Short mmCIF file of C-alpha atoms in Angstrom, two decimals:
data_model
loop_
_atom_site.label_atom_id
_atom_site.label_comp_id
_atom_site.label_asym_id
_atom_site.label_seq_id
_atom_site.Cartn_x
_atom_site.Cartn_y
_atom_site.Cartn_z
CA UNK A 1 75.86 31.88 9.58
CA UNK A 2 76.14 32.16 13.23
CA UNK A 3 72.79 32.04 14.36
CA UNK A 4 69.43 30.81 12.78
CA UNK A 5 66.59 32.99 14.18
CA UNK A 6 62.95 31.46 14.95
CA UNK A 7 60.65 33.31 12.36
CA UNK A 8 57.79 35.03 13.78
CA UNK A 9 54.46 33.14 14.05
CA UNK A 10 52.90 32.83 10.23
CA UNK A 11 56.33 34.36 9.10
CA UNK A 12 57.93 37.31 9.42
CA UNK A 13 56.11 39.39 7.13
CA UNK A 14 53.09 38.64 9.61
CA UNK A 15 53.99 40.47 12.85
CA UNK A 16 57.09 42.84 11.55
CA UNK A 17 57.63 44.17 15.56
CA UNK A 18 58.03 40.87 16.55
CA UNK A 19 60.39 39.76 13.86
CA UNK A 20 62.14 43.19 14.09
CA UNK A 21 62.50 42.47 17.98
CA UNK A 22 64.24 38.88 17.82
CA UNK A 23 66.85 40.50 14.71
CA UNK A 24 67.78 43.20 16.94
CA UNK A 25 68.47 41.13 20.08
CA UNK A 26 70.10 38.69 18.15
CA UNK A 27 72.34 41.34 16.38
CA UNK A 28 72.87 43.61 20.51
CA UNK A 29 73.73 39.86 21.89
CA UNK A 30 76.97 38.94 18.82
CA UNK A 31 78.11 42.58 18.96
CA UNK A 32 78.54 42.13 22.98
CA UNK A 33 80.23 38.85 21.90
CA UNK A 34 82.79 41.15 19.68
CA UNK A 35 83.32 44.02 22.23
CA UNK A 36 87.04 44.76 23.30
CA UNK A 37 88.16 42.33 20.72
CA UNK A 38 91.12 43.83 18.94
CA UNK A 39 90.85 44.41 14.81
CA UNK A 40 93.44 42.06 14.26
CA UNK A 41 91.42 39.24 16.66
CA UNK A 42 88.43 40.24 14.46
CA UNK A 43 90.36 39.66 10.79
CA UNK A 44 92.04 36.69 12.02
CA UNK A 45 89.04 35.04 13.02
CA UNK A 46 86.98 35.81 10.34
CA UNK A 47 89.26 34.62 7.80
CA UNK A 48 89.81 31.08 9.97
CA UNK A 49 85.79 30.99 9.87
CA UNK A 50 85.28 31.31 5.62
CA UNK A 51 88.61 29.13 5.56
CA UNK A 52 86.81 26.33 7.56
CA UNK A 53 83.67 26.48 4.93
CA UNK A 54 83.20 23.88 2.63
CA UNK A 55 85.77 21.89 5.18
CA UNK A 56 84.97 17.79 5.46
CA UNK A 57 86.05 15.08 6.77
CA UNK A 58 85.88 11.47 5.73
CA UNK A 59 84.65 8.69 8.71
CA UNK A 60 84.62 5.62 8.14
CA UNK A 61 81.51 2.95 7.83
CA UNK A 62 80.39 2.13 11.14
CA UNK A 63 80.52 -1.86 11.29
CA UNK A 64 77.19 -3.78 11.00
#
């Protein structure tokens, strides 16, 4: 996930234009994002991004 869109007023299935509207900008705005990036950029990045999934860290208890 890279984005989490705002759903149209009573939900999507309420005003489909509107909801149609913020997908497509969202989708125009991360393709502009991906323009001139070479296929090997692309790969390489999309592998470090499912890699990182899951990832955690441990921090320690903050002192009382």
């Amino acid at each position: 996930i890279d984005e989490v869109l705002p759903e149209a007023t009573g939900g999507a299935h309420e005003d489909w234009d509107a909801s149609a509207l913020t997908l497509r900008e969202a989708v125009v705005r991360h393709l502009a994002d991906l323009c001139g990036t070479s296929a090997d950029r692309l790969g390489a990045a999309r592998r470090d991004k499912y890699l990182r999934m899951g990832e955690w860290r441990e921090v320690a208890a903050a002192e009382p």
